[in-house]
XYZ file of C-alpha atoms in Angstrom:
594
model
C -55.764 -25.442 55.321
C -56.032 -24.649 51.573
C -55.143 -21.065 52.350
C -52.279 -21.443 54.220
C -50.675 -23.856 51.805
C -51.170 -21.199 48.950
C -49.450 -18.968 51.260
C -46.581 -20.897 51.951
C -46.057 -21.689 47.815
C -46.403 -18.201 47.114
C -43.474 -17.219 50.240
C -41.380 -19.930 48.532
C -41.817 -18.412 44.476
C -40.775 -14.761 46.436
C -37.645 -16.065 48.154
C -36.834 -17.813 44.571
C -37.170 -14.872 42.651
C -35.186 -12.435 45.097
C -32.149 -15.140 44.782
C -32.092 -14.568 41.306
C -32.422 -11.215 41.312
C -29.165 -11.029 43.590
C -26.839 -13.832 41.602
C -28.300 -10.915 38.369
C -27.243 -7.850 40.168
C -23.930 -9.828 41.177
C -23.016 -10.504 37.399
C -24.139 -7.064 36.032
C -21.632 -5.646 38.592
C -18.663 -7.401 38.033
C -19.079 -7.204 34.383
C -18.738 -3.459 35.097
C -15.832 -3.688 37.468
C -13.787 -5.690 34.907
C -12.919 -2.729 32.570
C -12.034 -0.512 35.651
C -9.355 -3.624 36.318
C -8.154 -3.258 32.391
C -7.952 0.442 32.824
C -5.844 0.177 35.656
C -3.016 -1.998 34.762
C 0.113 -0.170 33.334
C 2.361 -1.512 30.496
C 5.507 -0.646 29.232
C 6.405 2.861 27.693
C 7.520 1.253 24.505
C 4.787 -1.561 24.796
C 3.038 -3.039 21.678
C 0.052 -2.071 20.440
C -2.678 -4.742 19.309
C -3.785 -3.765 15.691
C -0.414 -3.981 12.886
C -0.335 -1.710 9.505
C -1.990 -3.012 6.537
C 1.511 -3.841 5.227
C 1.921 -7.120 7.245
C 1.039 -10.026 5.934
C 1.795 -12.211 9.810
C -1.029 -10.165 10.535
C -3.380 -11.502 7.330
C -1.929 -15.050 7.647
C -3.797 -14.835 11.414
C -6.616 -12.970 10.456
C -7.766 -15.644 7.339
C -10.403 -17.318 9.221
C -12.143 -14.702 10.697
C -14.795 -12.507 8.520
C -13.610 -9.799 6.618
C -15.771 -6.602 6.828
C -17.549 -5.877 4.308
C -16.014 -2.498 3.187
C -13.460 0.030 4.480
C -14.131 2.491 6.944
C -13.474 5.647 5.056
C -13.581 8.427 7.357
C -11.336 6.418 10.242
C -8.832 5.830 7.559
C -8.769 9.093 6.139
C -8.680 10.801 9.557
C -6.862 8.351 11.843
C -4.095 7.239 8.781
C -3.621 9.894 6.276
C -4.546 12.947 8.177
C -2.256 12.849 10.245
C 0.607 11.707 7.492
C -0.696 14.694 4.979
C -0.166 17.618 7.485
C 3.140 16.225 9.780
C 4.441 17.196 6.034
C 2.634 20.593 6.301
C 4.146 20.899 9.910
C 7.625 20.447 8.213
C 7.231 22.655 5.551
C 5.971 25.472 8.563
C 9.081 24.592 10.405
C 11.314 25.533 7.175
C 9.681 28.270 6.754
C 10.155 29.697 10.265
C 13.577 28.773 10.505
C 14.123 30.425 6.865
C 12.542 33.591 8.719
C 13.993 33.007 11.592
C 17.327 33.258 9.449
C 16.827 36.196 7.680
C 16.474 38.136 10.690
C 19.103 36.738 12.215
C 17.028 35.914 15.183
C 19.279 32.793 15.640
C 22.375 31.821 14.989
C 23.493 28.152 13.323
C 24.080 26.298 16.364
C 20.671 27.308 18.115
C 19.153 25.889 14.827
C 20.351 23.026 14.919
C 20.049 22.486 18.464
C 16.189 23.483 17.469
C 15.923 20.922 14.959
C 17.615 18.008 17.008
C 15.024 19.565 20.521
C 12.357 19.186 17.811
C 12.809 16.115 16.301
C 12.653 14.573 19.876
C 9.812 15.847 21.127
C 8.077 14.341 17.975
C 9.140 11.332 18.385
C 8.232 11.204 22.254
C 4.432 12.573 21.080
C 4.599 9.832 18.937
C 5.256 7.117 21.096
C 2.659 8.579 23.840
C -0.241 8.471 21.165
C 0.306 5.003 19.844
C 0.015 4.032 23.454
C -3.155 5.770 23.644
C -4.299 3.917 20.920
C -4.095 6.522 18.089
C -1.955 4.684 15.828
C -2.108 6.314 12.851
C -0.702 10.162 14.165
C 1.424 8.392 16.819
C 3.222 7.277 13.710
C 3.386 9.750 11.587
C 5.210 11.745 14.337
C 7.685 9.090 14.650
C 8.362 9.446 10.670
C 8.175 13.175 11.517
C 10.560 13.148 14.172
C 12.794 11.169 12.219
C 12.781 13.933 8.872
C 13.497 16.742 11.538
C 16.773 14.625 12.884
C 18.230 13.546 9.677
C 17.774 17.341 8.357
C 18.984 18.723 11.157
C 22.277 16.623 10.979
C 22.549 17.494 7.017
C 22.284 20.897 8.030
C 24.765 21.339 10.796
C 27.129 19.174 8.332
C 26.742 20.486 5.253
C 24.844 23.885 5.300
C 26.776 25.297 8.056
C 29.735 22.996 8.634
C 29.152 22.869 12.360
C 29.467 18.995 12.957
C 32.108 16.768 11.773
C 31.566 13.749 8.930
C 32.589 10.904 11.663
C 30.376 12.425 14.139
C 27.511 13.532 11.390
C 27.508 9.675 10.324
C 27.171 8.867 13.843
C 23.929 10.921 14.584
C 22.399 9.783 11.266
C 22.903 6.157 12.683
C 21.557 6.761 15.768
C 18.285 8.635 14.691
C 17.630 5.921 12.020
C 18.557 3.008 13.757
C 15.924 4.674 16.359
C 13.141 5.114 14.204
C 13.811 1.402 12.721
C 13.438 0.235 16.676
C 10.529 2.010 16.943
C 8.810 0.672 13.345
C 9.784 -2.736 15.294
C 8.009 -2.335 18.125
C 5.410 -0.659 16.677
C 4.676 -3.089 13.388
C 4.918 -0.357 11.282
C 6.340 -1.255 7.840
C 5.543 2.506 6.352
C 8.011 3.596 9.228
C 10.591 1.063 8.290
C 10.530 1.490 4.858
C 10.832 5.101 4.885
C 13.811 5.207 7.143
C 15.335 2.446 5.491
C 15.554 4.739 2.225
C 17.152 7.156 4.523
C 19.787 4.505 6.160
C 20.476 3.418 2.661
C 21.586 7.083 1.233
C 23.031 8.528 4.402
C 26.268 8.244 3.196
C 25.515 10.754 0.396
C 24.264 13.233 3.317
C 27.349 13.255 5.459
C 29.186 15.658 3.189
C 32.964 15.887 2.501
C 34.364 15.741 -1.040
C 35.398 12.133 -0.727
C 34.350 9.234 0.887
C 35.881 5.846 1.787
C 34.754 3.217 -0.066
C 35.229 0.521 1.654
C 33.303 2.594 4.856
C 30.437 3.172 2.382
C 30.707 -0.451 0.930
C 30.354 -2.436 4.239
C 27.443 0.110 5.847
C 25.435 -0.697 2.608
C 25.807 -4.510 3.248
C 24.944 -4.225 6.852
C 21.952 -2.657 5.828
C 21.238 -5.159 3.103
C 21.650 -7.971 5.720
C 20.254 -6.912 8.828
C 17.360 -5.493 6.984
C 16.943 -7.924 4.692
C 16.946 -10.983 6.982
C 14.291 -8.664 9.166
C 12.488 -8.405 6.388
C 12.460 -12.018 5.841
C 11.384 -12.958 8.773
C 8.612 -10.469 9.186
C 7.414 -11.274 5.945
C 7.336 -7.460 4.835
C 6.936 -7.386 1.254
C 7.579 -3.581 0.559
C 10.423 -3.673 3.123
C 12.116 -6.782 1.399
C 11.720 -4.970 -1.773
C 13.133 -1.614 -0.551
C 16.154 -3.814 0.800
C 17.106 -5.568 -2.150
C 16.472 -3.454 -4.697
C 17.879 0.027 -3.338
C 21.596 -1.416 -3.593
C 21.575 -1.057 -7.242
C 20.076 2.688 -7.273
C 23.152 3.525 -4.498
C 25.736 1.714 -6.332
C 25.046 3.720 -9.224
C 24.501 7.092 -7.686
C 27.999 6.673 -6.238
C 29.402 5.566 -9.088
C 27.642 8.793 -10.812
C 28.747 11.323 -7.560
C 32.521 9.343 -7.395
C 32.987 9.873 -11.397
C 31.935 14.215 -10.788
C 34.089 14.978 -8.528
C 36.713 12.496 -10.164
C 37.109 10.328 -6.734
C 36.871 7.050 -8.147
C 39.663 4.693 -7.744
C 40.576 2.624 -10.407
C 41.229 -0.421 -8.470
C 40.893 -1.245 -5.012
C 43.336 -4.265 -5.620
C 42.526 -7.407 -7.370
C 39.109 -5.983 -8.627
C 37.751 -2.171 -9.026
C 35.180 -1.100 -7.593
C 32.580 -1.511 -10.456
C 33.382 -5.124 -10.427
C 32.439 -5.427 -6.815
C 29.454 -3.703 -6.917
C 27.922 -5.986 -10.525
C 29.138 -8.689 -8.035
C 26.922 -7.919 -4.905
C 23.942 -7.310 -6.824
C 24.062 -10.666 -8.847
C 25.182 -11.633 -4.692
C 22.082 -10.477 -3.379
C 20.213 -11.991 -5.996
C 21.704 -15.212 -5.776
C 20.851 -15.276 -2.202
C 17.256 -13.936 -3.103
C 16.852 -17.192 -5.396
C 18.339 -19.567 -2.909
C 15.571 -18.200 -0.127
C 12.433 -18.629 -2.210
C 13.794 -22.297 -3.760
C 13.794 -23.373 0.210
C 11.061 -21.747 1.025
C 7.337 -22.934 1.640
C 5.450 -19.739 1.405
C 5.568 -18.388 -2.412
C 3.583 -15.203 -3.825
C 3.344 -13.462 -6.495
C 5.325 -10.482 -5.121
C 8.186 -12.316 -4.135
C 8.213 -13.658 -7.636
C 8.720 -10.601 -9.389
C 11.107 -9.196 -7.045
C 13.374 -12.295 -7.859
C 12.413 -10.935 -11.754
C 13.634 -7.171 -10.665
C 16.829 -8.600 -8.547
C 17.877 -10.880 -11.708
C 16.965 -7.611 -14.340
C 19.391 -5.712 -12.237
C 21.927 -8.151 -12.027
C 21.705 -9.007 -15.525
C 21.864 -4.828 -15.889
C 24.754 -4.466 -13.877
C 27.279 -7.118 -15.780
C 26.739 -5.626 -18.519
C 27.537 -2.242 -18.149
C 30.460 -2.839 -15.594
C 33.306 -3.813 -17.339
C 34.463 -6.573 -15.864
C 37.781 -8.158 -16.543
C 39.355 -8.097 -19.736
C 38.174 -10.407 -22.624
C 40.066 -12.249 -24.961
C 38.270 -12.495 -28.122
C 38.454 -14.579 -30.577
C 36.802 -14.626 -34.223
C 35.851 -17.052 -36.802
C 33.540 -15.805 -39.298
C 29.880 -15.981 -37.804
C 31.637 -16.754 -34.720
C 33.143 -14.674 -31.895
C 34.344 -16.312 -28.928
C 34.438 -14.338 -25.951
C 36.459 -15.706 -23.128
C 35.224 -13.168 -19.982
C 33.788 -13.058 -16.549
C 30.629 -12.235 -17.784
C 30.754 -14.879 -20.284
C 31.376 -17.216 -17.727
C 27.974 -15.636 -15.427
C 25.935 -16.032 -18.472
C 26.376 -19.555 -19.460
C 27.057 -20.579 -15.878
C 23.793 -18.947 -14.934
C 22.000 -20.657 -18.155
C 22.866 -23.935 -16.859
C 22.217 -23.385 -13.466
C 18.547 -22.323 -14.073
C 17.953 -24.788 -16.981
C 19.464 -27.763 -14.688
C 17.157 -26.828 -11.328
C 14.103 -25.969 -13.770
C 14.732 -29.378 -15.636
C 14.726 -30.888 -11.841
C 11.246 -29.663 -10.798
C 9.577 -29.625 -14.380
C 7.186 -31.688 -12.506
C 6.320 -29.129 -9.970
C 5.030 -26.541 -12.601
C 4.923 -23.918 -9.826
C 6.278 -20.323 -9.915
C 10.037 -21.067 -9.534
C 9.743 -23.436 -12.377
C 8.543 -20.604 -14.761
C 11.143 -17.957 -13.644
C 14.018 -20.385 -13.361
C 13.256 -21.298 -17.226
C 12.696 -18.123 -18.378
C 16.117 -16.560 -16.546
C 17.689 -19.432 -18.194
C 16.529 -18.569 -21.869
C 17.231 -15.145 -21.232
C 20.961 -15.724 -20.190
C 21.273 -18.393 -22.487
C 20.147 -15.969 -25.337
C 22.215 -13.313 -24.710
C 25.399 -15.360 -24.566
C 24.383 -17.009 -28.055
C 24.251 -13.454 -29.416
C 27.497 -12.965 -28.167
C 28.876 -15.660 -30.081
C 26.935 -15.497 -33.025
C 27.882 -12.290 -35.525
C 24.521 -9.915 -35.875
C 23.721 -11.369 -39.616
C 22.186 -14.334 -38.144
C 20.600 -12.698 -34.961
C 17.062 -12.861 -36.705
C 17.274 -16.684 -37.045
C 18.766 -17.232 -33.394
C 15.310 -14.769 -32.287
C 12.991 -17.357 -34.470
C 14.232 -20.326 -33.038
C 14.127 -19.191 -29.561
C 10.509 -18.234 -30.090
C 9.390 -21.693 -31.232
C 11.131 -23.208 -28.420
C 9.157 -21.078 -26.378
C 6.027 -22.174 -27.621
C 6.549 -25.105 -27.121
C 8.083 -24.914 -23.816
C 5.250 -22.678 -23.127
C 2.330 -25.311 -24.494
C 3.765 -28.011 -22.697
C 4.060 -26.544 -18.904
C 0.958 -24.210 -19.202
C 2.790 -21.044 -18.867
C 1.604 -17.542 -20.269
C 5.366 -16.152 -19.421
C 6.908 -18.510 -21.901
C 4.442 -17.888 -24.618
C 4.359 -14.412 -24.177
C 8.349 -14.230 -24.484
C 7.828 -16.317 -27.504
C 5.876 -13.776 -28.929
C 8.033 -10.860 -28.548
C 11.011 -13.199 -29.840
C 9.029 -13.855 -33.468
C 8.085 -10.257 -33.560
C 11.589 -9.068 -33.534
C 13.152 -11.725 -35.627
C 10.492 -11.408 -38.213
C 10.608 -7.461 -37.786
C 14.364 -7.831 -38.623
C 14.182 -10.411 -41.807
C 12.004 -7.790 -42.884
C 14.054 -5.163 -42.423
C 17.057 -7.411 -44.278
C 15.594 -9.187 -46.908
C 15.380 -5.460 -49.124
C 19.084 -5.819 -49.466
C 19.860 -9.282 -50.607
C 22.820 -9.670 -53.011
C 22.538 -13.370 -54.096
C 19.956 -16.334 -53.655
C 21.968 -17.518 -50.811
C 22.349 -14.670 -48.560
C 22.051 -14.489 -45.139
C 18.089 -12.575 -45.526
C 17.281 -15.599 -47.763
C 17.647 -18.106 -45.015
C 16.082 -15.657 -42.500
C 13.246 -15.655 -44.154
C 12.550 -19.322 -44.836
C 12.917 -19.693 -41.488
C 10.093 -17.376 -40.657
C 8.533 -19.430 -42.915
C 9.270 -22.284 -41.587
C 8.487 -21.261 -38.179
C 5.557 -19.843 -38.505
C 4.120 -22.893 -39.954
C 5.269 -24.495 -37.191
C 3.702 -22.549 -34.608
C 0.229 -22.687 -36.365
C 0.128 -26.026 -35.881
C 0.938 -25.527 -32.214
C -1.871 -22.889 -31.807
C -4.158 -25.408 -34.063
C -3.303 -28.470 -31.787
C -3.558 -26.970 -28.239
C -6.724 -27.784 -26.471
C -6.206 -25.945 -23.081
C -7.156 -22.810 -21.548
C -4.738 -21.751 -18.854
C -2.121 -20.339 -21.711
C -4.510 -18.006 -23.713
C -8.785 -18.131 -24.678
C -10.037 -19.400 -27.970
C -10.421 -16.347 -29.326
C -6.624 -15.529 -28.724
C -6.204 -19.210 -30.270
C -7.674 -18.724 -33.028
C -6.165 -15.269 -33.458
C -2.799 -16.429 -33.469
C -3.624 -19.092 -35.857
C -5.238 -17.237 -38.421
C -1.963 -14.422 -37.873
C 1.137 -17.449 -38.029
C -0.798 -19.180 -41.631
C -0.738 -15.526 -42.559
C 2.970 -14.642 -41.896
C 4.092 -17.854 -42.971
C 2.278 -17.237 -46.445
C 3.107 -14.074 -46.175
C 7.209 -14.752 -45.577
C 7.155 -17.586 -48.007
C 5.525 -15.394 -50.804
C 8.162 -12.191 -50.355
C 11.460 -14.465 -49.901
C 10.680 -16.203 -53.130
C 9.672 -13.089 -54.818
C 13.130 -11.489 -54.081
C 14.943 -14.240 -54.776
C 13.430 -14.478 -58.704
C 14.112 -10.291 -58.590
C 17.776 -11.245 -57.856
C 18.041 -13.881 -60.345
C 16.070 -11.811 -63.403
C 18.691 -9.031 -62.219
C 21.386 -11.365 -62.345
C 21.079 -13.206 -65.784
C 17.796 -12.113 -67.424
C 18.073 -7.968 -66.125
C 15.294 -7.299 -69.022
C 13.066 -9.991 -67.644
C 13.157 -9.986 -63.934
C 9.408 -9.127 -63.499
C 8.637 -11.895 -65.914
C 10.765 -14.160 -63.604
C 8.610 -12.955 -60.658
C 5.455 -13.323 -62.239
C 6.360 -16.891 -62.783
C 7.623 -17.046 -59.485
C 4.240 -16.195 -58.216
C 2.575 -18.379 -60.304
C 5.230 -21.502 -59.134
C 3.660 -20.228 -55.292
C 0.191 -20.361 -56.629
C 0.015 -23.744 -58.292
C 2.041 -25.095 -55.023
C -0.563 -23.462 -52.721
C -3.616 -24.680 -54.596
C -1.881 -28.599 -54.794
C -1.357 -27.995 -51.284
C -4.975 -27.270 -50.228
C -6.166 -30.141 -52.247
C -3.644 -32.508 -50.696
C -4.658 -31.249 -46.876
C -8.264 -30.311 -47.906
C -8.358 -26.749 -46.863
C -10.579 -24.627 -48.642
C -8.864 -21.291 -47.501
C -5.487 -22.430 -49.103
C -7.631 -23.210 -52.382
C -9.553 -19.712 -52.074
C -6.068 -18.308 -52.238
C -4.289 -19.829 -54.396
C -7.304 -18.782 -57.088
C -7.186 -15.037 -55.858
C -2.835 -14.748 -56.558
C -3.659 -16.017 -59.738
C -5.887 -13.395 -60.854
C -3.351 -10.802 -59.305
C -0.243 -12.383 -61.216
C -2.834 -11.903 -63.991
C -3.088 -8.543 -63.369
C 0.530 -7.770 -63.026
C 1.107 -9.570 -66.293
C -1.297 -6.932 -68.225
C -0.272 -3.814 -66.513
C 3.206 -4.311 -65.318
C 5.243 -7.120 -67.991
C 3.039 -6.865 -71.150
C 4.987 -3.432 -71.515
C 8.430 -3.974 -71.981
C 8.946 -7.595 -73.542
C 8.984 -8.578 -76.826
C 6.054 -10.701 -78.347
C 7.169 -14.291 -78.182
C 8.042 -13.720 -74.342
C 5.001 -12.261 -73.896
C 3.050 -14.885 -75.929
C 4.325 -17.567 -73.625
C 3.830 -16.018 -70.698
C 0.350 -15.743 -71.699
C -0.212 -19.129 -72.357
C 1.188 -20.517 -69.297
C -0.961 -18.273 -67.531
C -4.124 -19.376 -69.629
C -2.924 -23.418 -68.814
C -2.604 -22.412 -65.137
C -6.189 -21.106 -64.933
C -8.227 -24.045 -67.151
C -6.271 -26.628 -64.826
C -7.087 -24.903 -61.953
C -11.040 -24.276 -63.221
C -11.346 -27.989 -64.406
C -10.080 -28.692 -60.864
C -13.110 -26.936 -59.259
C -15.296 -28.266 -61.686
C -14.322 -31.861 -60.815
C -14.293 -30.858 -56.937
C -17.977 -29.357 -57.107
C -19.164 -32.885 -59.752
C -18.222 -34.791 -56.683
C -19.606 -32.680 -54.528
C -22.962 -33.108 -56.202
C -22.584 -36.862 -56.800
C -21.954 -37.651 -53.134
């Protein structure tokens, strides 16, 4: 009985075990029938691959969560990307060298070229578009690119070179093979692609040849460019692209400008306004429009920051040199009014910024920093427009303690950094000025109590700010140490050319005397100073420039005056130093007493 029970359990573990065995087998095999499925199903010819360039950033917005690896894959990305980019150039530079062969033998003629190149170019692209689908990105683009190079030389070639195709139907083709390629970056997700033929789209009217071009033909391509591409750009959120869109404008204006002014084909008007006028208006356009985008928008960076820097730089760039309607001016003195268009930009621009920047001052984001600083800039430059150049140095110094304090109070390292470079040049110039002063109340005079005056004021700035987003300690205490010493410093030489200028003026024999007691005026009011505010370092020098005017007295003034000048110099020199030693003694009594 015993035995056939063990029998039976053991028949019933067997049939257990060969079920599983048979749901296992059944899993195993259709985990390897499911990639013959994938393998089977067809796409698209143009269908999209999975994987994007490393330009995208839709593609690193999605891929945030996930783990990053922990390095790059060198050899895939040398092979699979720039392989293949290196030598399609190499393949170009063959091809140009066959054809120039090819040439010299007269092996073929110009049309079979050209017919060559345009064969060529797409074949490449067709290779292209068959290796991306098989999944090898990298050389399925570069043949793209490639295939593009071949078509747009080919065109230039049977245009210019060899004047087979005409300049309507030349501008055609290059339409058609960029606009192409641009399809093709699309579908792909290739920004490389897209930038490169957008630098093509943008000077393909330089490549259509013909001694001159319409302007208004040239005008409205560029703009359809700008737009289409730019909104595309936009939208993608392709940095490089977005930059190449916005930024290339300027660099075609200009090179038109350049090619129209050679071959004397620029019109002075095209009605109302000339054509320089309309281009300085579409860049400030485009980066009007630039500005408007980023205030709306919710996704900010750093790179879209300083292309709103480059767009307003080139704007700024382009008013200026473009002579824009004519000025009236207007002078008073000091003061030169300026009634112009680009008068009108600048302080219309200056208000603009300050008024949004004053809106969100309680942001303290990125747009608050740049809309600030484009409104000091603009603000500045129409100021020194109004204001003659003899008080340019003072107009520099207060702008650069406005700064600082702008800068202090909103945390920003642009600010104070512009503040910086604003007191170095106004301080560079009073230096530069105050050699050739004429009285005790010219214009060098003033410019350099104000450095004075504002360096003093931005040491206690630099003493009294606690934070660290602007600059370290170190820095801080740098800058303090540098502003007590340029304020001394400025204070000291303005007051030692004005005594010069007096001694020459009324006492010609005794204008070193009148410095020496000059210095000794700045020494007694240093010293009284540092007792007042108790710094030691005031004190310290205030002793040491009275052993220098010392010094000077003995070797420079005791030579030339007479002996009852020289006698009281002398003795207020000798009063100076037993007030200032009885000081000290009394200081270091209390000292000792406490």
């Amino acid at each position: 009985m015993n035995n056939n029970d063990s029998d039976r359990r053991l028949e019933e573990r067997l049939d257990k075990l060969e079920r599983e065995m048979e749901e296992i087998k059944s899993m195993l095999k259709d985990r390897e029938t499911e990639p013959e499925e994938k393998k089977g199903t067809k796409q698209p010819f143009f269908s999209q691959p999975e994987r994007r360039d490393s330009y995208s950033s839709e593609e690193t917005k999605k891929d945030e969560g996930k783990t990053k690896p922990t390095g790059r894959d060198w050899e895939a990305w040398i092979g699979q990307v720039w392989l293949p980019r290196v030598f399609i150039v190499v393949l170009l530079i063959g091809v140009v060298w066959a054809f120039q062969s090819a040439v010299e033998n007269d092996w073929i003629t110009e049309p079979i070229r050209v017919l060559i190149g345009f064969a060529a170019s797409v074949v490449l692209a067709i290779t292209g578009v068959y290796q991306t689908k098989r999944e090898r990105r990298g050389l399925g683009i570069s043949l793209i690119g490639g295939g593009a190079g071949v078509w747009i030389f080919s065109t230039f070639a049977g245009t210019v070179l060899y004047g087979l195709i005409q300049t309507p139907i030349a501008f055609i083709l290059y339409v058609i093979g960029i606009f192409t390629g641009l399809y093709l970056s699309h579908v792909y997700k290739s920004q490389a692609l897209a930038v490169f033929l957008t630098i093509a789209g943008f000077f393909v009217p330089f490549l259509v040849g013909g001694e001159e071009g319409n302007f208004f033909v040239f005008f409205f391509y560029e703009m359809l460019l700008v737009v289409a591409l730019g909104v595309y750009a936009w939208r993608r959120e392709y940095i490089v692209l977005l930059y190449a869109t916005t930024l290339l404008p300027s660099v075609t204006f200009f090179v038109y400008v350049i090619a129209s002014a050679l071959t004397d084909t620029l019109g002075n008007n095209t009605g109302p306004v000339d054509q320089y006028d309309i281009f300085a208006y579409t860049v400030v356009a485009i980066h009007i429009a630039l500005s408007i985008l980023l205030f709306y928008s919710e996704a900010l960076s750093r790179a879209k920051g300083t292309l709103l820097s480059l767009t307003f730089t080139a704007a700024v760039i382009w008013l200026f040199v473009t002579p824009l309607s004519p000025a009236s001016i207007y002078e008073y003195g000091w003061v030169t009014l300026i009634v112009s268009v680009l008068d009108a930009f600048l302080v219309a621009g200056a208000l603009l910024y300050g008024g949004i920047a004053y809106r969100i001052r309680h942001s303290g984001g990125m747009l608050f920093h740049l809309y600030t600083l484009f409104a000091v800039v603009l603000g500045t430059f129409e100021i020194f427009r109004i204001f003659d150049y003899e008080g340019s140095a003072i107009l520099y110094l207060v702008e650069a303690i406005a700064l600082y304090r702008l800068g202090f109070g909103i945390n920003s390292r642009v600010q104070t950094v512009l503040a910086s470079i604003f007191f170095i040049i106004g301080a560079s110039l009073t230096l530069s000025n105050l050699e050739y002063i004429e009285s005790v109340v010219d214009v060098p005079v003033f410019e350099g109590v104000t450095v004075a005056i504002v360096s003093g004021l931005a040491y206690l700035l630099f003493r009294s700010y606690t934070g660290t987003k602007v600059m370290t300690d170190i820095v801080r205490r740098t800058c303090v140490y540098a502003f007590a010493g340029a304020g001394i410093g400025f204070a000291l030489l303005t007051l030692t050319q004005m005594a010069f200028q007096i001694g020459e003026e009324y006492f010609y024999d005794y204008r070193d005397v009148a410095v020496s007691i000059s210095w000794i005026i700045f020494a007694v009011a240093s010293l009284t100073a540092g007792i007042l505010k108790d710094k030691r370092p005031l004190r310290v020098f205030a002793m040491v420039w009275i052993f220098i005017t010392l010094g000077k007295a003995f070797l420079v003034d005791i030579s030339y005056i007479d002996a009852i000048v020289r006698g009281l110099l002398f003795i207020g020199l000798g009063v100076v130093g037993v007030l200032v030693s009885r000081f000290f003694y009394r200081a270091n009594k209390q000292n000792s007493s406490k």
